mmCIF file of C-alpha atoms and ligand atoms in Angstrom:
data_model
loop_
_atom_site.group_PDB
_atom_site.id
_atom_site.type_symbol
_atom_site.label_atom_id
_atom_site.label_comp_id
_atom_site.label_asym_id
_atom_site.label_seq_id
_atom_site.Cartn_x
_atom_site.Cartn_y
_atom_site.Cartn_z
ATOM 1 C CA MET A 1 106.132 144.683 105.052
ATOM 2 C CA LEU A 2 104.839 144.148 101.537
ATOM 3 C CA THR A 3 102.112 146.781 101.716
ATOM 4 C CA ASP A 4 100.845 147.712 98.224
ATOM 5 C CA VAL A 5 102.920 144.963 96.560
ATOM 6 C CA HIS A 6 100.493 143.121 94.281
ATOM 7 C CA ILE A 7 101.170 139.397 94.182
ATOM 8 C CA VAL A 8 99.203 136.939 92.045
ATOM 9 C CA ILE A 9 99.287 133.397 93.413
ATOM 10 C CA MET A 10 98.394 131.236 90.463
ATOM 11 C CA GLY A 11 97.529 127.647 91.419
ATOM 12 C CA GLY A 12 99.243 125.469 93.981
ATOM 13 C CA ASP A 13 98.525 122.758 96.520
ATOM 14 C CA ALA A 14 98.043 122.568 100.310
ATOM 15 C CA ARG A 15 101.556 123.945 100.845
ATOM 16 C CA TYR A 16 100.444 127.218 99.290
ATOM 17 C CA LEU A 17 98.022 127.901 102.142
ATOM 18 C CA GLU A 18 101.110 128.691 104.228
ATOM 19 C CA VAL A 19 102.391 130.953 101.456
ATOM 20 C CA ILE A 20 99.077 132.853 101.360
ATOM 21 C CA ARG A 21 99.046 133.122 105.166
ATOM 22 C CA LYS A 22 102.594 134.489 105.288
ATOM 23 C CA LEU A 23 102.150 137.019 102.466
ATOM 24 C CA ASN A 24 98.869 138.092 104.034
ATOM 25 C CA GLU A 25 100.661 138.713 107.356
ATOM 26 C CA LEU A 26 103.130 140.873 105.446
ATOM 27 C CA ASP A 27 100.185 142.939 104.150
ATOM 28 C CA ALA A 28 100.723 142.177 100.449
ATOM 29 C CA LYS A 29 97.824 142.740 98.057
ATOM 30 C CA ILE A 30 97.075 139.154 97.068
ATOM 31 C CA SER A 31 95.067 137.883 94.102
ATOM 32 C CA LEU A 32 94.326 134.170 94.243
ATOM 33 C CA VAL A 33 93.807 132.507 90.865
ATOM 34 C CA GLY A 34 92.782 128.832 90.939
ATOM 35 C CA PHE A 35 91.527 128.810 94.530
ATOM 36 C CA ASP A 36 87.757 129.049 93.898
ATOM 37 C CA GLN A 37 87.082 125.767 95.746
ATOM 38 C CA LEU A 38 89.164 126.663 98.776
ATOM 39 C CA ASP A 39 86.884 126.890 101.822
ATOM 40 C CA GLN A 40 89.314 128.948 103.845
ATOM 41 C CA TYR A 41 88.980 132.704 103.684
ATOM 42 C CA PHE A 42 91.881 135.122 104.001
ATOM 43 C CA THR A 43 91.164 138.808 104.579
ATOM 44 C CA GLY A 44 93.303 140.690 102.107
ATOM 45 C CA ALA A 45 93.421 137.841 99.578
ATOM 46 C CA ALA A 46 90.807 137.970 96.809
ATOM 47 C CA LYS A 47 89.789 134.858 94.843
ATOM 48 C CA VAL A 48 89.607 136.000 91.226
ATOM 49 C CA ASP A 49 89.927 134.819 87.631
ATOM 50 C CA LEU A 50 93.057 135.832 85.773
ATOM 51 C CA GLU A 51 90.949 137.842 83.287
ATOM 52 C CA ASP A 52 89.748 140.051 86.158
ATOM 53 C CA ILE A 53 93.276 141.185 87.011
ATOM 54 C CA ASN A 54 94.884 144.145 85.295
ATOM 55 C CA PRO A 55 98.376 142.735 84.520
ATOM 56 C CA ALA A 56 99.862 146.244 84.597
ATOM 57 C CA THR A 57 99.310 146.310 88.384
ATOM 58 C CA VAL A 58 101.109 143.018 89.135
ATOM 59 C CA ASP A 59 104.501 143.074 90.872
ATOM 60 C CA ALA A 60 105.020 139.337 91.303
ATOM 61 C CA ILE A 61 103.492 136.048 90.193
ATOM 62 C CA VAL A 62 103.830 132.899 92.295
ATOM 63 C CA LEU A 63 103.425 129.610 90.411
ATOM 64 C CA PRO A 64 103.070 126.100 91.889
ATOM 65 C CA VAL A 65 106.093 123.978 92.734
ATOM 66 C CA SER A 66 105.705 122.183 89.383
ATOM 67 C CA GLY A 67 105.690 125.422 87.342
ATOM 68 C CA ALA A 68 103.653 125.381 84.123
ATOM 69 C CA ASN A 69 103.335 122.763 81.382
ATOM 70 C CA GLU A 70 103.882 123.201 77.632
ATOM 71 C CA GLU A 71 100.473 124.897 77.300
ATOM 72 C CA GLY A 72 101.191 127.251 80.200
ATOM 73 C CA VAL A 73 98.703 125.368 82.404
ATOM 74 C CA VAL A 74 99.520 125.314 86.110
ATOM 75 C CA GLU A 75 98.477 122.753 88.729
ATOM 76 C CA ALA A 76 95.582 124.183 90.728
ATOM 77 C CA ILE A 77 94.189 121.579 93.104
ATOM 78 C CA PHE A 78 91.666 124.020 94.598
ATOM 79 C CA SER A 79 89.936 124.619 91.264
ATOM 80 C CA ASP A 80 88.141 122.756 88.485
ATOM 81 C CA HIS A 81 89.040 125.479 86.003
ATOM 82 C CA VAL A 82 92.061 125.442 83.763
ATOM 83 C CA VAL A 83 94.520 128.060 84.976
ATOM 84 C CA ARG A 84 96.928 129.191 82.290
ATOM 85 C CA LEU A 85 99.772 131.693 82.281
ATOM 86 C CA THR A 86 100.085 132.953 78.698
ATOM 87 C CA GLU A 87 102.908 134.886 77.108
ATOM 88 C CA GLU A 88 100.442 137.609 76.027
ATOM 89 C CA TRP A 89 99.283 138.155 79.610
ATOM 90 C CA LEU A 90 102.785 138.103 81.073
ATOM 91 C CA GLU A 91 103.932 140.645 78.487
ATOM 92 C CA LYS A 92 101.378 143.132 79.830
ATOM 93 C CA THR A 93 102.861 143.033 83.350
ATOM 94 C CA PRO A 94 105.340 145.768 84.301
ATOM 95 C CA GLU A 95 108.978 145.116 83.405
ATOM 96 C CA HIS A 96 109.873 144.701 87.076
ATOM 97 C CA CYS A 97 107.348 141.863 87.554
ATOM 98 C CA ILE A 98 109.060 138.688 88.767
ATOM 99 C CA VAL A 99 107.785 135.139 88.262
ATOM 100 C CA TYR A 100 108.500 132.734 91.144
ATOM 101 C CA THR A 101 108.172 129.014 90.450
ATOM 102 C CA GLY A 102 109.203 125.842 92.304
ATOM 103 C CA ILE A 103 110.982 124.244 89.376
ATOM 104 C CA SER A 104 111.396 125.554 85.879
ATOM 105 C CA THR A 105 109.952 124.041 82.721
ATOM 106 C CA PRO A 106 110.918 124.584 79.071
ATOM 107 C CA TYR A 107 107.699 126.615 78.617
ATOM 108 C CA LEU A 108 108.506 128.966 81.492
ATOM 109 C CA GLU A 109 112.108 129.397 80.345
ATOM 110 C CA ARG A 110 110.951 130.231 76.815
ATOM 111 C CA VAL A 111 108.126 132.596 77.735
ATOM 112 C CA SER A 112 110.042 134.494 80.426
ATOM 113 C CA ARG A 113 112.952 134.935 77.994
ATOM 114 C CA HIS A 114 110.655 136.169 75.191
ATOM 115 C CA VAL A 115 109.026 138.821 77.343
ATOM 116 C CA ASN A 116 112.151 139.515 79.405
ATOM 117 C CA ARG A 117 110.737 138.810 82.863
ATOM 118 C CA GLU A 118 112.882 137.408 85.654
ATOM 119 C CA LEU A 119 112.131 133.774 86.527
ATOM 120 C CA VAL A 120 113.120 132.673 90.029
ATOM 121 C CA LYS A 121 113.337 128.911 90.604
ATOM 122 C CA LEU A 122 112.826 128.456 94.311
ATOM 123 C CA PHE A 123 113.744 124.754 94.432
ATOM 124 C CA GLU A 124 117.138 125.390 92.837
ATOM 125 C CA ARG A 125 118.124 127.583 95.759
ATOM 126 C CA ASP A 126 120.482 126.035 98.314
ATOM 127 C CA ASP A 127 118.619 127.508 101.291
ATOM 128 C CA LEU A 128 115.276 126.034 100.252
ATOM 129 C CA ALA A 129 116.819 122.678 99.275
ATOM 130 C CA ILE A 130 118.619 122.420 102.632
ATOM 131 C CA TYR A 131 115.507 123.301 104.671
ATOM 132 C CA ASN A 132 113.510 120.895 102.508
ATOM 133 C CA SER A 133 115.997 118.110 103.181
ATOM 134 C CA VAL A 134 114.621 117.840 106.731
ATOM 135 C CA PRO A 135 111.069 116.688 105.833
ATOM 136 C CA THR A 136 112.571 114.669 102.961
ATOM 137 C CA VAL A 137 114.755 112.737 105.375
ATOM 138 C CA GLU A 138 111.887 112.236 107.817
ATOM 139 C CA GLY A 139 109.839 110.784 104.942
ATOM 140 C CA THR A 140 112.742 108.515 104.009
ATOM 141 C CA LEU A 141 113.038 107.291 107.605
ATOM 142 C CA MET A 142 109.319 106.516 107.560
ATOM 143 C CA LEU A 143 109.689 104.426 104.388
ATOM 144 C CA VAL A 144 112.725 102.575 105.707
ATOM 145 C CA ILE A 145 110.972 101.751 108.985
ATOM 146 C CA GLN A 146 107.817 100.626 107.173
ATOM 147 C CA ASN A 147 109.658 98.441 104.683
ATOM 148 C CA THR A 148 112.270 96.666 106.798
ATOM 149 C CA ASP A 149 112.089 94.237 109.704
ATOM 150 C CA ILE A 150 115.320 95.440 111.301
ATOM 151 C CA THR A 151 116.161 98.546 113.295
ATOM 152 C CA ILE A 152 117.966 101.418 111.677
ATOM 153 C CA HIS A 153 120.380 101.163 114.583
ATOM 154 C CA GLN A 154 123.203 98.793 113.536
ATOM 155 C CA SER A 155 121.811 98.456 110.012
ATOM 156 C CA ARG A 156 124.134 98.852 107.016
ATOM 157 C CA VAL A 157 123.049 101.820 104.964
ATOM 158 C CA ALA A 158 124.514 103.139 101.713
ATOM 159 C CA ILE A 159 123.666 106.703 100.757
ATOM 160 C CA LEU A 160 124.376 107.760 97.199
ATOM 161 C CA GLY A 161 125.272 111.425 96.706
ATOM 162 C CA LEU A 162 126.497 113.997 99.232
ATOM 163 C CA GLY A 163 124.427 116.923 97.995
ATOM 164 C CA ARG A 164 121.960 118.939 100.026
ATOM 165 C CA THR A 165 119.726 115.966 100.803
ATOM 166 C CA GLY A 166 122.480 113.319 100.888
ATOM 167 C CA MET A 167 124.286 115.246 103.626
ATOM 168 C CA THR A 168 121.184 115.386 105.864
ATOM 169 C CA LEU A 169 120.432 111.721 105.166
ATOM 170 C CA ALA A 170 123.970 110.637 106.018
ATOM 171 C CA ARG A 171 124.040 112.605 109.262
ATOM 172 C CA THR A 172 120.572 111.433 110.349
ATOM 173 C CA PHE A 173 121.165 107.709 109.723
ATOM 174 C CA HIS A 174 124.610 107.980 111.352
ATOM 175 C CA ALA A 175 123.067 109.660 114.410
ATOM 176 C CA LEU A 176 120.533 106.816 114.685
ATOM 177 C CA GLY A 177 123.368 104.306 114.959
ATOM 178 C CA ALA A 178 123.406 102.899 111.418
ATOM 179 C CA HIS A 179 126.695 101.889 109.783
ATOM 180 C CA VAL A 180 126.644 104.491 107.022
ATOM 181 C CA LYS A 181 128.699 104.493 103.863
ATOM 182 C CA VAL A 182 128.318 107.313 101.388
ATOM 183 C CA GLY A 183 129.055 107.283 97.665
ATOM 184 C CA ALA A 184 130.274 110.477 95.992
ATOM 185 C CA ARG A 185 132.310 111.448 92.966
ATOM 186 C CA LYS A 186 134.316 114.428 94.216
ATOM 187 C CA ARG A 187 137.499 114.131 96.260
ATOM 188 C CA GLU A 188 136.350 116.855 98.642
ATOM 189 C CA HIS A 189 133.152 114.903 99.295
ATOM 190 C CA ILE A 190 135.178 111.771 100.037
ATOM 191 C CA ALA A 191 137.195 113.855 102.518
ATOM 192 C CA ARG A 192 134.027 115.275 104.106
ATOM 193 C CA ILE A 193 132.448 111.814 104.490
ATOM 194 C CA THR A 194 135.627 110.613 106.205
ATOM 195 C CA GLU A 195 135.629 113.685 108.466
ATOM 196 C CA MET A 196 132.011 112.929 109.449
ATOM 197 C CA GLY A 197 133.060 109.467 110.644
ATOM 198 C CA MET A 198 131.389 107.501 107.843
ATOM 199 C CA THR A 199 132.794 105.213 105.176
ATOM 200 C CA PRO A 200 133.332 106.886 101.795
ATOM 201 C CA PHE A 201 133.512 105.323 98.360
ATOM 202 C CA TYR A 202 133.566 106.563 94.786
ATOM 203 C CA ILE A 203 130.275 106.140 92.952
ATOM 204 C CA LYS A 204 132.133 104.818 89.920
ATOM 205 C CA ASP A 205 133.006 101.808 92.118
ATOM 206 C CA LEU A 206 129.415 101.400 93.360
ATOM 207 C CA GLU A 207 129.072 97.759 92.341
ATOM 208 C CA HIS A 208 131.864 96.834 94.783
ATOM 209 C CA HIS A 209 130.131 98.484 97.747
ATOM 210 C CA VAL A 210 126.624 97.073 97.736
ATOM 211 C CA SER A 211 127.060 93.386 98.519
ATOM 212 C CA ASP A 212 126.716 93.835 102.309
ATOM 213 C CA ILE A 213 124.013 96.490 102.654
ATOM 214 C CA ASP A 214 120.520 96.411 104.173
ATOM 215 C CA VAL A 215 119.317 99.722 102.769
ATOM 216 C CA CYS A 216 120.387 101.884 99.835
ATOM 217 C CA ILE A 217 119.130 105.450 99.550
ATOM 218 C CA ASN A 218 119.725 107.166 96.249
ATOM 219 C CA THR A 219 119.780 110.944 95.796
ATOM 220 C CA VAL A 220 121.657 111.015 92.490
ATOM 221 C CA PRO A 221 119.423 111.998 89.567
ATOM 222 C CA ALA A 222 121.196 109.718 87.084
ATOM 223 C CA LYS A 223 120.942 105.978 86.301
ATOM 224 C CA ILE A 224 123.538 104.667 88.721
ATOM 225 C CA LEU A 225 121.750 101.673 90.269
ATOM 226 C CA THR A 226 122.088 99.743 87.022
ATOM 227 C CA GLY A 227 121.455 96.049 86.484
ATOM 228 C CA ARG A 228 125.193 95.479 86.886
ATOM 229 C CA VAL A 229 125.189 97.138 90.324
ATOM 230 C CA LEU A 230 121.925 95.482 91.415
ATOM 231 C CA ALA A 231 123.362 92.085 90.510
ATOM 232 C CA HIS A 232 125.821 92.567 93.418
ATOM 233 C CA MET A 233 123.131 93.653 95.917
ATOM 234 C CA PRO A 234 121.510 91.132 98.303
ATOM 235 C CA PRO A 235 117.874 90.413 97.293
ATOM 236 C CA GLN A 236 116.644 91.329 100.796
ATOM 237 C CA ALA A 237 118.076 94.857 100.511
ATOM 238 C CA LEU A 238 115.708 97.818 100.323
ATOM 239 C CA ILE A 239 116.240 100.686 97.874
ATOM 240 C CA VAL A 240 114.607 104.047 98.514
ATOM 241 C CA ASP A 241 115.172 106.238 95.490
ATOM 242 C CA ILE A 242 114.359 109.856 96.226
ATOM 243 C CA ALA A 243 116.000 111.359 93.134
ATOM 244 C CA SER A 244 113.700 113.261 90.782
ATOM 245 C CA LYS A 245 111.703 111.124 88.356
ATOM 246 C CA PRO A 246 112.506 108.647 86.865
ATOM 247 C CA GLY A 247 115.001 108.070 89.709
ATOM 248 C CA GLY A 248 118.408 106.456 89.421
ATOM 249 C CA THR A 249 117.373 102.807 89.698
ATOM 250 C CA ASP A 250 116.748 100.143 87.085
ATOM 251 C CA PHE A 251 113.392 99.273 88.678
ATOM 252 C CA ARG A 252 112.628 96.559 86.176
ATOM 253 C CA TYR A 253 115.803 94.674 86.987
ATOM 254 C CA ALA A 254 115.399 95.273 90.729
ATOM 255 C CA GLU A 255 111.972 93.609 90.587
ATOM 256 C CA LYS A 256 113.383 90.729 88.569
ATOM 257 C CA ARG A 257 116.033 90.194 91.249
ATOM 258 C CA GLY A 258 113.451 90.413 94.046
ATOM 259 C CA ILE A 259 114.909 93.627 95.467
ATOM 260 C CA LYS A 260 112.290 95.965 96.864
ATOM 261 C CA ALA A 261 112.898 99.355 95.251
ATOM 262 C CA ILE A 262 110.685 102.343 96.003
ATOM 263 C CA LEU A 263 110.645 105.546 93.982
ATOM 264 C CA ALA A 264 109.637 108.155 96.540
ATOM 265 C CA PRO A 265 108.919 111.580 95.080
ATOM 266 C CA SER A 266 107.481 114.637 96.907
ATOM 267 C CA LEU A 267 108.167 113.387 100.440
ATOM 268 C CA PRO A 268 107.972 116.832 102.140
ATOM 269 C CA GLY A 269 104.483 117.453 100.723
ATOM 270 C CA ILE A 270 103.394 113.961 101.869
ATOM 271 C CA VAL A 271 104.816 113.755 105.386
ATOM 272 C CA ALA A 272 104.845 117.409 106.400
ATOM 273 C CA PRO A 273 102.818 119.654 104.066
ATOM 274 C CA LYS A 274 102.558 122.382 106.667
ATOM 275 C CA THR A 275 106.313 122.522 107.304
ATOM 276 C CA ALA A 276 106.997 122.192 103.584
ATOM 277 C CA GLY A 277 104.613 125.104 102.980
ATOM 278 C CA ARG A 278 106.300 127.201 105.655
ATOM 279 C CA ILE A 279 109.694 126.532 104.098
ATOM 280 C CA ILE A 280 108.467 127.830 100.735
ATOM 281 C CA ALA A 281 106.664 130.747 102.420
ATOM 282 C CA ASN A 282 109.714 131.827 104.438
ATOM 283 C CA VAL A 283 112.163 131.727 101.539
ATOM 284 C CA LEU A 284 109.704 133.390 99.150
ATOM 285 C CA SER A 285 108.817 136.167 101.580
ATOM 286 C CA GLU A 286 112.516 136.908 102.234
ATOM 287 C CA LEU A 287 113.081 137.225 98.493
ATOM 288 C CA LEU A 288 110.018 139.451 98.026
ATOM 289 C CA LEU A 289 111.051 141.676 100.930
ATOM 290 C CA GLU A 290 114.572 142.014 99.484
ATOM 291 C CA GLU A 291 113.139 142.866 96.084
ATOM 292 C CA PHE A 292 110.235 145.141 96.849
ATOM 293 C CA VAL A 293 110.952 146.846 100.147
ATOM 294 C CA VAL A 294 113.026 149.976 99.873
ATOM 295 C CA GLU A 295 115.486 150.435 102.762
ATOM 296 C CA GLY A 296 114.075 152.689 105.452
ATOM 297 C CA ASP A 297 110.478 151.671 104.727
HETATM 298 P P1 NAP B 1 122.020 118.109 94.976
HETATM 299 O O1 NAP B 1 122.385 118.936 96.152
HETATM 300 O O2 NAP B 1 122.273 118.649 93.619
HETATM 301 O O3 NAP B 1 122.730 116.674 95.129
HETATM 302 C C1 NAP B 1 122.770 115.768 94.076
HETATM 303 C C2 NAP B 1 123.945 114.836 94.280
HETATM 304 O O4 NAP B 1 124.000 113.958 93.163
HETATM 305 C C3 NAP B 1 125.297 115.533 94.352
HETATM 306 O O5 NAP B 1 126.043 114.930 95.357
HETATM 307 C C4 NAP B 1 125.906 115.293 92.966
HETATM 308 O O6 NAP B 1 127.293 115.186 92.997
HETATM 309 C C5 NAP B 1 125.349 113.944 92.657
HETATM 310 N N1 NAP B 1 125.303 113.648 91.232
HETATM 311 C C6 NAP B 1 124.573 114.286 90.268
HETATM 312 N N2 NAP B 1 124.754 113.691 89.095
HETATM 313 C C7 NAP B 1 125.626 112.660 89.295
HETATM 314 C C8 NAP B 1 126.185 111.662 88.456
HETATM 315 N N3 NAP B 1 125.907 111.614 87.162
HETATM 316 N N4 NAP B 1 127.019 110.769 89.030
HETATM 317 C C9 NAP B 1 127.318 110.805 90.336
HETATM 318 N N5 NAP B 1 126.817 111.729 91.178
HETATM 319 C C10 NAP B 1 125.986 112.636 90.659
HETATM 320 O O7 NAP B 1 120.482 117.749 94.988
HETATM 321 P P2 NAP B 1 119.526 117.546 96.254
HETATM 322 O O8 NAP B 1 118.861 118.825 96.565
HETATM 323 O O9 NAP B 1 120.252 116.819 97.319
HETATM 324 O O10 NAP B 1 118.440 116.591 95.604
HETATM 325 C C11 NAP B 1 118.829 115.310 95.113
HETATM 326 C C12 NAP B 1 117.717 114.724 94.285
HETATM 327 O O11 NAP B 1 116.611 114.469 95.131
HETATM 328 C C13 NAP B 1 117.185 115.650 93.188
HETATM 329 O O12 NAP B 1 116.835 114.866 92.081
HETATM 330 C C14 NAP B 1 115.963 116.284 93.801
HETATM 331 O O13 NAP B 1 115.009 116.684 92.829
HETATM 332 C C15 NAP B 1 115.461 115.125 94.629
HETATM 333 N N6 NAP B 1 114.647 115.471 95.804
HETATM 334 C C16 NAP B 1 113.608 114.647 96.050
HETATM 335 C C17 NAP B 1 112.845 114.838 97.163
HETATM 336 C C18 NAP B 1 111.727 113.872 97.436
HETATM 337 O O14 NAP B 1 110.855 114.183 98.224
HETATM 338 N N7 NAP B 1 111.763 112.711 96.826
HETATM 339 C C19 NAP B 1 113.105 115.912 98.023
HETATM 340 C C20 NAP B 1 114.200 116.732 97.760
HETATM 341 C C21 NAP B 1 114.985 116.497 96.626
HETATM 342 P P3 NAP B 1 128.249 116.441 92.687
HETATM 343 O O15 NAP B 1 128.195 117.317 93.899
HETATM 344 O O16 NAP B 1 129.569 115.774 92.499
HETATM 345 O O17 NAP B 1 127.718 117.138 91.472
#
């Protein structure tokens, strides 16, 4: 349990309702900043302004998935007020106070370094990324079904990247009966793709592997679907680019060639906000329990 552990949840979207629920179950002392317009009421979670909190009592701060911008402002969809995490405020927290964010930003890196507070980036963790790959892949399936007139079964699908999401994508499309080829750059990934019964190729040779595909799903956060590659792709192919913005596709050239290319960010939050929230809540609560619960408690 997290009894007496004071956690400030500062901003967030619908996914954070699951985080509040979970931390509440664990009996944490929760201060909600940026939730003034939230109708739901949680016993044990007080809606407050940051100025009303004594920073010296705070053990952990939970920021939205997007972190904080250059002014320290966090996304708070349940509030009209500006919610800002300042260096001055963070400095007044105890030295053991940990800041949990989805992704990091230059501002958060700088401020946490200046005041020497630990910054935990939840979305860089393998466990969270692997759990999150499930709703991401379901969202990708939805987009492929909506934007093609063929079944996934027997379709020719190229998946770019065999990372945490690429692996789940490859296995899911393969299980649905698609002819899956996967592009990677490491020899061990080529071996793994072969072992999984799919067709491997090196991403550096991408342009030679796209002429016969129906669907291309990119997970590589680098410009790899260049004009040169797209020139080899059939115009009726569909590209779903799930890599972080701006994606890995030359969208301008794709449009010029008549290839439908969709940049599809934040799929878990769109197709399964509750599951996506639970994934964050479970990983975060495990980390908090490891950090703040003394063995034998
Ligand atoms: P990951 O595990 O790091 O996988 C990324 C893959 O890209 C790896 O296979 C990596 O290969 C490869 N790669 C990176 N740079 C490359 C380059 N320059 N050339 C060739 N290959 C390269 O990441 P992930 O968790 O699967 O996420 C993939 C992307 O999707 C990220 O941008 C992430 O932010 C995004 N994402 C989006 C959603 C959504 O809803 N749209 C959801 C989850 C994740 P190596 O292993 O060889 O380095």
